[in-house]
Structures are given as C-alpha cells and as structure tokens.
mmCIF file of C-alpha atoms and ligand atoms in Angstrom:
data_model
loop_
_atom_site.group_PDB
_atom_site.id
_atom_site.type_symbol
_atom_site.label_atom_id
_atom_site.label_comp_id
_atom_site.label_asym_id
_atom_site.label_seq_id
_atom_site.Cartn_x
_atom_site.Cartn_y
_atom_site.Cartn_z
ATOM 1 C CA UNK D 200 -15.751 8.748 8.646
ATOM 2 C CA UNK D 201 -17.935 6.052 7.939
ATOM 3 C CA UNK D 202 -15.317 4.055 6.538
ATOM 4 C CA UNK D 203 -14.330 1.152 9.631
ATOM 5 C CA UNK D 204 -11.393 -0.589 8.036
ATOM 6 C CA UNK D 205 -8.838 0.267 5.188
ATOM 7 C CA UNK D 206 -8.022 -2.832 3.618
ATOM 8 C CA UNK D 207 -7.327 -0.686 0.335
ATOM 9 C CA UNK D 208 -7.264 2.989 0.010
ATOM 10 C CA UNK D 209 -9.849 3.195 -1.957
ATOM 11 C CA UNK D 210 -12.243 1.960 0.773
ATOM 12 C CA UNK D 211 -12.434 5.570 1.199
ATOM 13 C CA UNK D 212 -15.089 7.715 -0.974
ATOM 14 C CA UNK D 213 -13.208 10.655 -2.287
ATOM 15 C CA UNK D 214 -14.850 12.962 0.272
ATOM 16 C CA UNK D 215 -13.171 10.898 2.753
ATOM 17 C CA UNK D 216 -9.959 10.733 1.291
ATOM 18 C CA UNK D 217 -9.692 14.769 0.658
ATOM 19 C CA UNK D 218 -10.833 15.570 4.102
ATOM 20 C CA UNK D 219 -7.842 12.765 5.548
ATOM 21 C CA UNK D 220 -5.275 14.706 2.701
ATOM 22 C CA UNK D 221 -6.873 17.893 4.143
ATOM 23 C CA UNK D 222 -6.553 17.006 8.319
ATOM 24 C CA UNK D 223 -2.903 15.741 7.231
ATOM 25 C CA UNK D 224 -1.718 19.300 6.185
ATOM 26 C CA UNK D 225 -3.060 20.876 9.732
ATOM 27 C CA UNK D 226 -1.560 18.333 11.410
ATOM 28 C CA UNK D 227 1.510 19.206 9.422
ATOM 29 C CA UNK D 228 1.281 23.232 10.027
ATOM 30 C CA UNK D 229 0.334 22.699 13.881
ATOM 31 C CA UNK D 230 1.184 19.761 14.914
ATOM 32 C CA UNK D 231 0.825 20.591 18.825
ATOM 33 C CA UNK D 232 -3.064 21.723 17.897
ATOM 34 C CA UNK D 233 -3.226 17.684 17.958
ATOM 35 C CA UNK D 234 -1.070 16.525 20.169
ATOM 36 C CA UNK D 235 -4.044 15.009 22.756
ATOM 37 C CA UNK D 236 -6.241 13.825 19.872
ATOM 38 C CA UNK D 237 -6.179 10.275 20.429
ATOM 39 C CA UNK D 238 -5.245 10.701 24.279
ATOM 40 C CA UNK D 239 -6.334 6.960 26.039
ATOM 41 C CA UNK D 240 -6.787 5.414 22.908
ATOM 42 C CA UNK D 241 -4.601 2.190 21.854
ATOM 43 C CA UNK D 242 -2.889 1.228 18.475
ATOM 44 C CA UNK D 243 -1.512 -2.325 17.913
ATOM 45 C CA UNK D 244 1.018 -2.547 15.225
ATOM 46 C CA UNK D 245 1.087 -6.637 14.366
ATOM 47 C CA UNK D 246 3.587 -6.853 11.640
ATOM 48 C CA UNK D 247 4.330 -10.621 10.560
ATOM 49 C CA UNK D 248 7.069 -9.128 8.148
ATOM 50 C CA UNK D 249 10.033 -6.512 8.077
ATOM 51 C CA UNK D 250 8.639 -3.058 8.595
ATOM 52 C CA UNK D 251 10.976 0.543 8.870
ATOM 53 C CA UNK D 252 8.821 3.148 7.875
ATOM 54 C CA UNK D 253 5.227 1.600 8.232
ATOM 55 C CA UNK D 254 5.477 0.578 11.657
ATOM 56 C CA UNK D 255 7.344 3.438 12.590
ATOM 57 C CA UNK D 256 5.302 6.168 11.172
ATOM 58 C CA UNK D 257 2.190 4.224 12.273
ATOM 59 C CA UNK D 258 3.771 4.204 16.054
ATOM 60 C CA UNK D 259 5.048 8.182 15.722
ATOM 61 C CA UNK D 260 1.805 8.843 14.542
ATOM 62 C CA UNK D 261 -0.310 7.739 17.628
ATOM 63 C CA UNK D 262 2.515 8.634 20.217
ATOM 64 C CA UNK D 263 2.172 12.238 18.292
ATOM 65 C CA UNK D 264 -1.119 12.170 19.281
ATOM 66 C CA UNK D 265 -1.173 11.256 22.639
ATOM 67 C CA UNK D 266 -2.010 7.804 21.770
ATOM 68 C CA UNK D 267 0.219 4.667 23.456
ATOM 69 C CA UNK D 268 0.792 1.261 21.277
ATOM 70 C CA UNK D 269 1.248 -2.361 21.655
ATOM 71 C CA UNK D 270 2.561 -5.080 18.844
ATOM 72 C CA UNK D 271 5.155 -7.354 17.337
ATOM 73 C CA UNK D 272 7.185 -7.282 14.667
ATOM 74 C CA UNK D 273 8.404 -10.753 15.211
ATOM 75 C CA UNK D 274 5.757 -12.904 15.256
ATOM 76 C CA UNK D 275 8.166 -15.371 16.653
ATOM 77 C CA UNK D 276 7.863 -13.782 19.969
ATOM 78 C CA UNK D 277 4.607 -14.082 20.232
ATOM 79 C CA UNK D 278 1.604 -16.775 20.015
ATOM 80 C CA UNK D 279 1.856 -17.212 16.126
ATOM 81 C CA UNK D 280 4.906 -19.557 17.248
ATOM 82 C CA UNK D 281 3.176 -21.646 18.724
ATOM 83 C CA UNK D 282 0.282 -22.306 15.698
ATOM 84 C CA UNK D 283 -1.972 -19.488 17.068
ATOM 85 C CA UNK D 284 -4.751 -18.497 14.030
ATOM 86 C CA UNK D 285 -4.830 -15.007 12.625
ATOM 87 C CA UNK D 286 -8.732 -15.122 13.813
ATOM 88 C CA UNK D 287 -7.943 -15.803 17.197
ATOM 89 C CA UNK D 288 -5.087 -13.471 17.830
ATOM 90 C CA UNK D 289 -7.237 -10.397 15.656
ATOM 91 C CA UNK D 290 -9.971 -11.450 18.274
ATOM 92 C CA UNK D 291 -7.951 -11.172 21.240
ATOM 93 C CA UNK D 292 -5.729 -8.614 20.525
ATOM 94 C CA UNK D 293 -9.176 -6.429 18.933
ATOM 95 C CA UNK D 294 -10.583 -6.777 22.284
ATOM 96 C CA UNK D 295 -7.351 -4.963 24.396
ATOM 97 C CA UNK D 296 -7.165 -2.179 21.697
ATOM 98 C CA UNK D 297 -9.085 0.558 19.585
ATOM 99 C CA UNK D 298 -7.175 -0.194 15.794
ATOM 100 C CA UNK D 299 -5.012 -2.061 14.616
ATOM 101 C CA UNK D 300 -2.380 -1.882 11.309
ATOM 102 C CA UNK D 301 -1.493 -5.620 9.872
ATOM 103 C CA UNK D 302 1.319 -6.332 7.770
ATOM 104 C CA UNK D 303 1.690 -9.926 6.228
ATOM 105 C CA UNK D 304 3.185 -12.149 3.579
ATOM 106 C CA UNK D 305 -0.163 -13.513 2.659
ATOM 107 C CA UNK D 306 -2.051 -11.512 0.286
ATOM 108 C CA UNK D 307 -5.617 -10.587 1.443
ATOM 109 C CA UNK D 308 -4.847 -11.232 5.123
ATOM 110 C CA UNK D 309 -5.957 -7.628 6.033
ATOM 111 C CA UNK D 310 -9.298 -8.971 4.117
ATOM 112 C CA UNK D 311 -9.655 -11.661 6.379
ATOM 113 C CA UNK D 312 -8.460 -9.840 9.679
ATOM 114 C CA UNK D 313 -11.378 -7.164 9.274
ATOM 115 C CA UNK D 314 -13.693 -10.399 9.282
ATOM 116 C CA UNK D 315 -13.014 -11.002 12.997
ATOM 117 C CA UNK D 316 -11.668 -7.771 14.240
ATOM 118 C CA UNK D 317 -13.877 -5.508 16.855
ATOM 119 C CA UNK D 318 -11.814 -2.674 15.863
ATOM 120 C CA UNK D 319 -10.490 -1.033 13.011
ATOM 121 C CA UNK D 320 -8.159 -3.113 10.245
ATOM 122 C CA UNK D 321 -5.601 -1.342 8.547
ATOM 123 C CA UNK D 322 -3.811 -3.006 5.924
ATOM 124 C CA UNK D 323 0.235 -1.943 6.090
ATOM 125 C CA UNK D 324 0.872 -4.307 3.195
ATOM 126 C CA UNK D 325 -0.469 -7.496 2.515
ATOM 127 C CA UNK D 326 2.113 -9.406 0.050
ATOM 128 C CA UNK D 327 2.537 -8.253 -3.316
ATOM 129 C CA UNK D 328 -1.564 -7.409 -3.164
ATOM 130 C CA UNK D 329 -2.141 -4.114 -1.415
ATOM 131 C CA UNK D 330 -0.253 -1.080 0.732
ATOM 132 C CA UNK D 331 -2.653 1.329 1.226
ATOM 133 C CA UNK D 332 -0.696 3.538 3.823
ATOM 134 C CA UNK D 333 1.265 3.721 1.839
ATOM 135 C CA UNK D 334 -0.899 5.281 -1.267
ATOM 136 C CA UNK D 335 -1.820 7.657 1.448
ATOM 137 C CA UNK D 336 1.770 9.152 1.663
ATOM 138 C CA UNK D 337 1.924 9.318 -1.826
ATOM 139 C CA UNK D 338 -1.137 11.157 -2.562
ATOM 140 C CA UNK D 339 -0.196 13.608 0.162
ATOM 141 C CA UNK D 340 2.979 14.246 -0.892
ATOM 142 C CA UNK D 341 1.577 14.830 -4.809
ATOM 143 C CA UNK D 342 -0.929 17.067 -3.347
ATOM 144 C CA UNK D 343 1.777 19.222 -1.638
ATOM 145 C CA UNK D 344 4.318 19.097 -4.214
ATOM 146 C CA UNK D 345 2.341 18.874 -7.321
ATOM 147 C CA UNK D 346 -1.087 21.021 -6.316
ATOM 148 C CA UNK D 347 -3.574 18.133 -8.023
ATOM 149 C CA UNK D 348 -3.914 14.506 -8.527
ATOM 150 C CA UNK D 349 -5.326 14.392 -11.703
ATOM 151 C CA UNK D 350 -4.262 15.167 -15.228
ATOM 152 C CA UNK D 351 -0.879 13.881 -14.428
ATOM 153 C CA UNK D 352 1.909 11.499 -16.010
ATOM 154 C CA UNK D 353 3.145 9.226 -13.894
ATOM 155 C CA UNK D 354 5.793 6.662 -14.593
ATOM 156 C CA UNK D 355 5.812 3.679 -12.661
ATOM 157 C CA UNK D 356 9.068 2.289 -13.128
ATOM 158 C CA UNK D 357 10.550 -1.306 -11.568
ATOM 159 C CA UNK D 358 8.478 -4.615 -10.221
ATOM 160 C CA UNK D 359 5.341 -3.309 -10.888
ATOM 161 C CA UNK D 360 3.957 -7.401 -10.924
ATOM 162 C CA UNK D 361 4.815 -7.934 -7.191
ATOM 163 C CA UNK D 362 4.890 -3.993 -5.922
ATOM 164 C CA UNK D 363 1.937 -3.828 -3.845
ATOM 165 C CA UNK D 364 2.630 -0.150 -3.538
ATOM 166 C CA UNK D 365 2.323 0.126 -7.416
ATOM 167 C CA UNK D 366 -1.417 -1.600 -7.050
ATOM 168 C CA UNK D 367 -2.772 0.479 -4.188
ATOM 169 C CA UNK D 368 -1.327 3.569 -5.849
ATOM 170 C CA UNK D 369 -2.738 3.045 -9.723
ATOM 171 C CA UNK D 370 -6.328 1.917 -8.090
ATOM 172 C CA UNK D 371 -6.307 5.330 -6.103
ATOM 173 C CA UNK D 372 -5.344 7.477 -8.902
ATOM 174 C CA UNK D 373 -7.503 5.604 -11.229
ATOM 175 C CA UNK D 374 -10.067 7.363 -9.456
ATOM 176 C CA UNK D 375 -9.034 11.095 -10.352
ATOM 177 C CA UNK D 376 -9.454 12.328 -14.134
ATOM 178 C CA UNK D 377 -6.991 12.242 -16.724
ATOM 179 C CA UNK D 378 -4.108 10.379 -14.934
ATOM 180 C CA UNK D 379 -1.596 8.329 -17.431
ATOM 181 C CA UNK D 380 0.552 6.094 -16.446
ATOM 182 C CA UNK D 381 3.110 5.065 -17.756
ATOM 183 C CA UNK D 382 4.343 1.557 -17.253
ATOM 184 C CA UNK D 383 8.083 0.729 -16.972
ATOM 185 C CA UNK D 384 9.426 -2.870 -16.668
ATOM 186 C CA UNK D 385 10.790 -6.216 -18.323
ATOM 187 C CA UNK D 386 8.249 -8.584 -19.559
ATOM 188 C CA UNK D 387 8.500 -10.914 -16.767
ATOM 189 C CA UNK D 388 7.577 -8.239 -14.389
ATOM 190 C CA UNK D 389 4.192 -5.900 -15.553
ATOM 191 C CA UNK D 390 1.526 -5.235 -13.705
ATOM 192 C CA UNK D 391 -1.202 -7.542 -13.144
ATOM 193 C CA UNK D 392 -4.252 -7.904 -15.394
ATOM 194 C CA UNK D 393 -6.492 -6.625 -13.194
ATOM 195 C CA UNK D 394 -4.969 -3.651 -12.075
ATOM 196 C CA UNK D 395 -5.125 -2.667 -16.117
ATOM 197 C CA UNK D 396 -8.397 -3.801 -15.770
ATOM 198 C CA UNK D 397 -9.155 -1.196 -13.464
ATOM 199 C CA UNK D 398 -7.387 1.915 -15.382
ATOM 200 C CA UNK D 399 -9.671 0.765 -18.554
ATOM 201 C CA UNK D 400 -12.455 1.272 -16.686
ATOM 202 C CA UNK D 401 -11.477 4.388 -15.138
ATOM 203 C CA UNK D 402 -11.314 7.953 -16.532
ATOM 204 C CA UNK D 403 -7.191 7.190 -17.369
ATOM 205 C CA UNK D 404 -4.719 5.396 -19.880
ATOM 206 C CA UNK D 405 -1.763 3.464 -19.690
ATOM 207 C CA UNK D 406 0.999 2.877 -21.955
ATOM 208 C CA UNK D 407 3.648 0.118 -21.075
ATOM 209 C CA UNK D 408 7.112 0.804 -22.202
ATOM 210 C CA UNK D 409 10.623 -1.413 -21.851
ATOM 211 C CA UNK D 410 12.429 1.882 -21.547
ATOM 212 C CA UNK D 411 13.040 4.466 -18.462
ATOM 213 C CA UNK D 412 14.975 6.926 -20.807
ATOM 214 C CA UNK D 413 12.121 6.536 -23.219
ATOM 215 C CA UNK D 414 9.974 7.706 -20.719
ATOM 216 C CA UNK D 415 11.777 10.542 -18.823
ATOM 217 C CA UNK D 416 10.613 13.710 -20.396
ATOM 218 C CA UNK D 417 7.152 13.411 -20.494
ATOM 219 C CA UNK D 418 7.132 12.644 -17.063
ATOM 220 C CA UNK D 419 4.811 14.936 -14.324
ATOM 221 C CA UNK D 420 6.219 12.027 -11.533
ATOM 222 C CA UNK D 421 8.537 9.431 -11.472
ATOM 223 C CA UNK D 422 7.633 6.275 -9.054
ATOM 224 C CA UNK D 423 10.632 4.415 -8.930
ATOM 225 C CA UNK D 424 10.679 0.985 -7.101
ATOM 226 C CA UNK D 425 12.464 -2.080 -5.913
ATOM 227 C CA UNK D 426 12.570 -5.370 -7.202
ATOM 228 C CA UNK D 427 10.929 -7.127 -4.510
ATOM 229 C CA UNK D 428 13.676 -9.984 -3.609
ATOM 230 C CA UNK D 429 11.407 -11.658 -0.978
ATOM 231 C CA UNK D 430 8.258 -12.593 -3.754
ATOM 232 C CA UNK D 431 10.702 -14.257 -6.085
ATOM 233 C CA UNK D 432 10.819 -18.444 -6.358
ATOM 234 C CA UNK D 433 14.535 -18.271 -6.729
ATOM 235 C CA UNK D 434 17.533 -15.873 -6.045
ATOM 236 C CA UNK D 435 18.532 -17.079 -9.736
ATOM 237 C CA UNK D 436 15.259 -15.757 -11.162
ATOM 238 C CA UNK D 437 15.772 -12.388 -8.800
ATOM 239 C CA UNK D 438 19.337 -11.648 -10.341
ATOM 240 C CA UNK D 439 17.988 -11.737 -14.091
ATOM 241 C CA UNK D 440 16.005 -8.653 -12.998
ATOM 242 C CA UNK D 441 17.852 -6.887 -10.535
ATOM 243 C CA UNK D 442 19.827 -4.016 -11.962
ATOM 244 C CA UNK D 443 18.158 -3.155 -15.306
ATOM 245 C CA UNK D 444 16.384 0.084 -14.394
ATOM 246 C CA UNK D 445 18.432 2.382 -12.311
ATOM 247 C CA UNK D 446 17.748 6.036 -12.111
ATOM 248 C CA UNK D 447 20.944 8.295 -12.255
ATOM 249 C CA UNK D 448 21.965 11.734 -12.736
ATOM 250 C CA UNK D 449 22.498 11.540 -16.775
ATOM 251 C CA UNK D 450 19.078 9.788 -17.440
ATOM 252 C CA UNK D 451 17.548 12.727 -15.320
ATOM 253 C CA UNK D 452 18.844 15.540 -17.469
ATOM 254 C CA UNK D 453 15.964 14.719 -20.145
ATOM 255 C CA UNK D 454 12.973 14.831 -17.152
ATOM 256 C CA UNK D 455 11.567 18.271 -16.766
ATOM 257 C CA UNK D 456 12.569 20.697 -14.643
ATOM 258 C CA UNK D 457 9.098 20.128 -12.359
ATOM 259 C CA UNK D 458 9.167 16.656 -12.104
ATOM 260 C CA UNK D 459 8.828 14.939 -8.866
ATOM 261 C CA UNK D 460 10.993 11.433 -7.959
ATOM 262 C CA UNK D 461 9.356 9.012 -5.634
ATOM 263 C CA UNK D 462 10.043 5.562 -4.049
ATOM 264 C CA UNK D 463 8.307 4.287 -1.175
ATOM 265 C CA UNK D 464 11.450 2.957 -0.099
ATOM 266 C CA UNK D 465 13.678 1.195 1.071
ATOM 267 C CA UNK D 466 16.062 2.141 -2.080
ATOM 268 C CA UNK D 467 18.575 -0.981 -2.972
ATOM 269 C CA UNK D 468 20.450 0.414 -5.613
ATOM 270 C CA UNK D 469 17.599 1.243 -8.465
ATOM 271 C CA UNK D 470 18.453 5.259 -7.503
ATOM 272 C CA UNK D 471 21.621 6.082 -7.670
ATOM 273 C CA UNK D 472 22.509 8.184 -4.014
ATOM 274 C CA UNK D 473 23.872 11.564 -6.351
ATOM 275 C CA UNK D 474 20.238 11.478 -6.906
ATOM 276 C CA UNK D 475 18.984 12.693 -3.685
ATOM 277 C CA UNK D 476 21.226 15.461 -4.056
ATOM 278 C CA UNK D 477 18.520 16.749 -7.067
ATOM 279 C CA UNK D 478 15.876 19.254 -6.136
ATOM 280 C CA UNK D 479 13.068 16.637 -8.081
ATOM 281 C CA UNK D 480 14.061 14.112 -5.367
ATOM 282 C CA UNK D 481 10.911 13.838 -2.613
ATOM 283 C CA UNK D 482 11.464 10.348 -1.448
ATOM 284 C CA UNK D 483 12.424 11.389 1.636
ATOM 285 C CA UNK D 484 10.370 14.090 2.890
ATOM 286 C CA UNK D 485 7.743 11.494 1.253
ATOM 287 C CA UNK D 486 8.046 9.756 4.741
ATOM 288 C CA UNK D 487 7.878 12.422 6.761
ATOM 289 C CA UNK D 488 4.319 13.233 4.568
ATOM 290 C CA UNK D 489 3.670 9.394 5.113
ATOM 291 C CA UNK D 490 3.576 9.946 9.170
ATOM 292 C CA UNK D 491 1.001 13.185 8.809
ATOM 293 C CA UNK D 492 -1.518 11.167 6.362
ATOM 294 C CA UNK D 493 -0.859 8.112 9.155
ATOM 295 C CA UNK D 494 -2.260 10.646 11.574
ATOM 296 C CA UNK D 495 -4.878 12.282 10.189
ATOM 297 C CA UNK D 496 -6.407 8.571 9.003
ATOM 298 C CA UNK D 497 -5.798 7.075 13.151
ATOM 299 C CA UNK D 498 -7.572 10.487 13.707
ATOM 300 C CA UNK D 499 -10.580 10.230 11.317
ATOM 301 C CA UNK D 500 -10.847 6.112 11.929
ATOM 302 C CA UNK D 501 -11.310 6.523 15.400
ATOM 303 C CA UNK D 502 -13.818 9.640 15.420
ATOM 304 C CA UNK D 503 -16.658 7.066 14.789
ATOM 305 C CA UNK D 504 -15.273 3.721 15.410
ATOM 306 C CA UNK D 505 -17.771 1.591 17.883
ATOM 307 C CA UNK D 506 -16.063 -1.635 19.191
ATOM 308 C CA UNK D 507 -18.507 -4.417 17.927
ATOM 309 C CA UNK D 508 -17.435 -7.360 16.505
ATOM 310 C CA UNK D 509 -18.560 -8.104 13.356
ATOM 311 C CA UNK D 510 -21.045 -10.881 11.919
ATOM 312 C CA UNK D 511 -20.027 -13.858 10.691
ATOM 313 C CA UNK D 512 -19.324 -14.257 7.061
ATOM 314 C CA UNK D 513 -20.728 -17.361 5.123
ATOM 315 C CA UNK D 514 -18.674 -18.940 2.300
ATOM 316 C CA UNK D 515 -20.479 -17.257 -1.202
ATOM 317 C CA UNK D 516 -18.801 -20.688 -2.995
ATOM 318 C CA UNK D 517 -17.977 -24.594 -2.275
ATOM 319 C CA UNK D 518 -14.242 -24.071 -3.705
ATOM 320 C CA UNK D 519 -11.187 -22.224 -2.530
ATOM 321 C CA UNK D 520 -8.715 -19.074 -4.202
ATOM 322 C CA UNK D 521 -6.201 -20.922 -6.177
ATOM 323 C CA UNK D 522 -3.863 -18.335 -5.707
ATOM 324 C CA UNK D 523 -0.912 -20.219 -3.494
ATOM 325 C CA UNK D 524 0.130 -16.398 -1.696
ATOM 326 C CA UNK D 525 -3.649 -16.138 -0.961
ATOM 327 C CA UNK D 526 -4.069 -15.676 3.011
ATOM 328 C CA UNK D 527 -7.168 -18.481 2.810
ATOM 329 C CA UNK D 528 -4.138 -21.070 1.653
ATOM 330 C CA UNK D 529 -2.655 -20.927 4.911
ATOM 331 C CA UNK D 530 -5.847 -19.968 7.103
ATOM 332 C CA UNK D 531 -8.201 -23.026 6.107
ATOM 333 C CA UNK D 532 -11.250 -21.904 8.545
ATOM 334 C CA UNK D 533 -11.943 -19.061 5.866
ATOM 335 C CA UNK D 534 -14.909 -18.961 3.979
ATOM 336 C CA UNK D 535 -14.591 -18.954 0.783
ATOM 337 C CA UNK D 536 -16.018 -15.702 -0.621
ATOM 338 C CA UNK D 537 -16.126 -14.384 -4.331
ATOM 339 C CA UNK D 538 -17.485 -11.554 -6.064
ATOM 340 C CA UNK D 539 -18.932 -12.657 -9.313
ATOM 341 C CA UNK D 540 -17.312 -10.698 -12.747
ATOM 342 C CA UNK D 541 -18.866 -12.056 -15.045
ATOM 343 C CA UNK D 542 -18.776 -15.219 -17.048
ATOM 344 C CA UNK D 543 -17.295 -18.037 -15.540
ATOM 345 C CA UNK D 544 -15.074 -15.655 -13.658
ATOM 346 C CA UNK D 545 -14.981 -14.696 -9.652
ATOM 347 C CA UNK D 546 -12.491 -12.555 -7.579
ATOM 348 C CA UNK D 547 -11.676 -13.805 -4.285
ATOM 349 C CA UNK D 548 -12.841 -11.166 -1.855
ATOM 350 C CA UNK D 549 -9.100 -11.351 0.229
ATOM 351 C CA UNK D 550 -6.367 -11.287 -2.559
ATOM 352 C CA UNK D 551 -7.905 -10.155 -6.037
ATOM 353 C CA UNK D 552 -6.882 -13.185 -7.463
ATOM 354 C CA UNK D 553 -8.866 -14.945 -10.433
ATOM 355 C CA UNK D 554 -10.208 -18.127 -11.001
ATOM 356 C CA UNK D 555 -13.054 -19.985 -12.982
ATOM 357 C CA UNK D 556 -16.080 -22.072 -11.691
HETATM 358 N N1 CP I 689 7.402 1.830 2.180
HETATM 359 C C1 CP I 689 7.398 0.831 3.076
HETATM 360 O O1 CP I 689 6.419 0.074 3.194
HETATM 361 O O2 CP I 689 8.531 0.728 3.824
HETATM 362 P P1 CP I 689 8.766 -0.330 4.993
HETATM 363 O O3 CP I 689 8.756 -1.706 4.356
HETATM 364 O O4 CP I 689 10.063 0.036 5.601
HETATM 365 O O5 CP I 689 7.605 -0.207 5.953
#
C-alpha cells in the first residue's frame, strides 16, 4: 500500500480501500491463515482519551496476528505528565516501534503526529474532527450486510456537529456514487459546513431533517449516535440535547424490513436495549467487523512501511488555526500550514478548520 499514515480514511485511493475491505473478509473466513502475519512486529496504542473498542480491537488485532504491543491509555502515567511534547514522545516512541494508533482530544493531532513519526500514524479519533478506524468498520460491515456502498440512504441521526465518526464516515462514502444522506439533528447540532461542502462536490445529496420518524422508511441504514457529553462547554448546554432522538421498537416498525441499525458505540440511552433484540440491529457484530478491517489495514500498512523519519515541514503562513480544539493551540512548535480554498479562505492542514487571511 503506498499509503504510510491514515490520518483520515480517505487517505486511501479506492483501490486501497477495497483490497483492505477485501483482506478483512479472509481474515474473517480463516483467521489462523494469518495468525503469524505481523510476527516481530510492534504496535503502540497511545490513547490520551477513553478508548473500549478502538484500543481494544487495535490490540486484538496485532496479538491476532502474531504481533506484541506497547502504550498508554493514561497519559498520566506516562511522560505527558510531566510537560513532555507530542513531537518528542511520537519521536521516541516511533523509534521502539513499527505503527502506531493515536487517539486525542485535540483535533488534527494525528495531522501533526505523522509530521514527526518514523512509522506509521493512525488516527483512532482526533476530537470531534476525524475517526477513521472507525469508518473502516463501518464500510466493512455495509459491505457484508448490505453487498455495496453506493446508491444507498443513509440516515445519520444524533450529534452529527461534534461526531467525528459522522465526518470520517460521510467523507468516505462521499466517494462512492449515489449515496444520500440523510441528516438527523436539532439546529444546534448539524454537521459542519465543510463536511456538506464535501457531499456537494461529490457524486451524492443530502437532505437535513428535524425528524427520525420522518426519516425511517426510506432508510437503506440507520447511523445512530451519541451526543458527545465530553465536547460540550457546559453540562447545562449537554442536557438541552440529550434525549431528543431515541430509537425504539415503535419508531422501527415504519423502517424496512432490510434496513441495517448502526452506532459506533458506546450506546447511552439514544437506542433503546429491546432494540438489539431486532434482526436490523448490527451494532454489535459491527465491532467484531471493526477488529478484521483493524487487521487487514496493520497488515497492508506494514507490507511497505520503511522506518524513515520524515522531513521537516515549513510553516505555508505567518498566522495560526483559530480553531481553540485545534492540536497547534496546545502544541505551539507547529508550523502553521494551510491549504489555500480559494478567496480569502485557507484550511488548516491538522483540524479542517476555517479561517480568513
Ligand atoms: N467507537 C469507538 O470509538 O468506541 P471507543 O470510544 O470505545 O473506542
């Protein structure tokens, strides 16, 4: 793969990403065929913030392949405590391992890990920004249950402003024909401009709609999600969105028969638990797709992977992100780097976010 780091998933060309869905479901059918394929090989799993199924499934996965790993998932036990840099500990931890999957509150760290790392960066959810792992599962799991990723409806239903999952998952399927999405949250909470930038540039539509029962029965897949507690200012401003879309067993009798229910997970309350007694339910095999597609990416990462570090990057600009969750708020050694989009406009290369000259 000539791909080195996955920041997002669609760092992958598509040929990439079908032969990754494709090594997934071997993996799946033999899994002992596999068992030795990452034999003496290292994976460090540095996760700055509360982690069940990434780090997990990212650990299985390499142990499942023969593979041993090394990590935190308390910073506090380790040198971040005492004021250590996310350069320096990428550097030093790059050179005792062969990859290594970052998760952190700061949106675009991944971005600015793969600037320093020697080894393969991938991104296991960077704030509200990105979760590309975690697009992975779901795109394996749609190809299994659903046969195709394009020409389908899928209803994105919850915090779709700070759901990084929501992001990864609409730029991935924003590169497959004739996907629609349908968009379902309060005002306060829709998805961010530039993600809708994205699907009007792509071969898809949205629609964005205040109403789950509204949306049910044209529905191909539901993506349910959580209100993300930990990106609101206030627990006041949480609890005037918590509770107003919750899936249950009545609003499911107008979805069709076929229809597939997803959450990345963890569930608080937004499905009801009769629902995972429904045959449409796939949230939790979901994770047990999540740890094949973690494999077959370690697999297909490390078939070509060199150790080098790379060069250093030069700041593109004289002034910083002003987005306050952006990673280069925090980590002020960054360059400042931009892509230009037109206009007075740039897009900070770490977090997406937008700002003027
Ligand atoms: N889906 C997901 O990212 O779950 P965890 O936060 O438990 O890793």
């Amino acid at each position: 793969m000539k791909t080195k780091n996955v920041l997002d998933l669609t760092d992958l060309t598509h040929k990439e990403l079908m032969e990754v869905i494709k090594l997934a479901d071997d993996i799946r059918r033999c899994p002992s065929d596999y068992a030795g394929a990452c034999k003496g090989k290292i994976l460090a799993t540095l996760f700055y913030e509360p982690s069940t199924r990434t780090q997990m499934s990212f650990q299985t996965a390499m142990l499942r392949l023969g593979g041993t790993i090394i990590g935190f998932d308390n910073p506090q036990n380790s040198s971040v405590a005492k004021g250590e840099s996310l350069k320096d500990t990428i550097t030093v931890v790059g050179g005792y391992t062969d990859i290594i999957a970052i998760r952190n509150p700061m949106e675009g760290t991944a971005a600015a890990a793969a600037m320093y790392s020697p080894v393969p960066i991938v991104n296991a959810g960077d704030g509200g920004h990105l979760h590309p792992t975690q697009t992975l599962t779901d795109v394996v799991t749609l190809h299994n249950e659903m046969g195709r990723l394009e020409g389908l409806t899928i209803g994105l239903c919850g915090d779709l402003k700070n759901g990084r999952t929501v992001h990864s998952l609409i730029k991935t399927l924003s590169t497959f024909k004739g996907n629609k999405f349908i968009l379902i949250s309060t005002p306060e909470l829709t998805i961010p401009q530039y993600i809708k930038d994205i699907i009007n540039a792509s071969e898809c539509s949205y629609e964005e709609i205040p109403s789950l029962a509204k949306a049910m029965p044209e529905l191909d897949v539901l993506y349910m999600t959580r209100i993300q507690r930990e990106r609101f200012a206030s627990e006041e401003e949480y609890r005037k969105q918590h509770g107003v879309f919750i899936l249950d067993k009545a609003k499911l009798k107008a979805a069709k028969k076929s229809m597939r229910i997803l959450h990345p997970l963890p569930r608080v309350d937004e499905i009801d638990v009769e629902v995972d007694y429904d045959e449409r339910a796939k949230y939790f095999e979901q994770t047990v797709y999540g740890m094949y597609g973690r494999m077959a990416l370690i697999i297909k990462l490390l078939e070509t992977s060199q150790k080098e570090f790379p060069s250093r990057v030069m700041s593109t600009h004289p002034f910083r992100c002003n987005n306050p969750r952006c990673i280069t708020s925090t980590e002020k050694y960054l360059p400042n780097v931009f892509r230009e989009a037109g206009g007075d406009m740039l897009i900070c290369k770490y977090c997406d976010g937008r700002r003027l000259i």
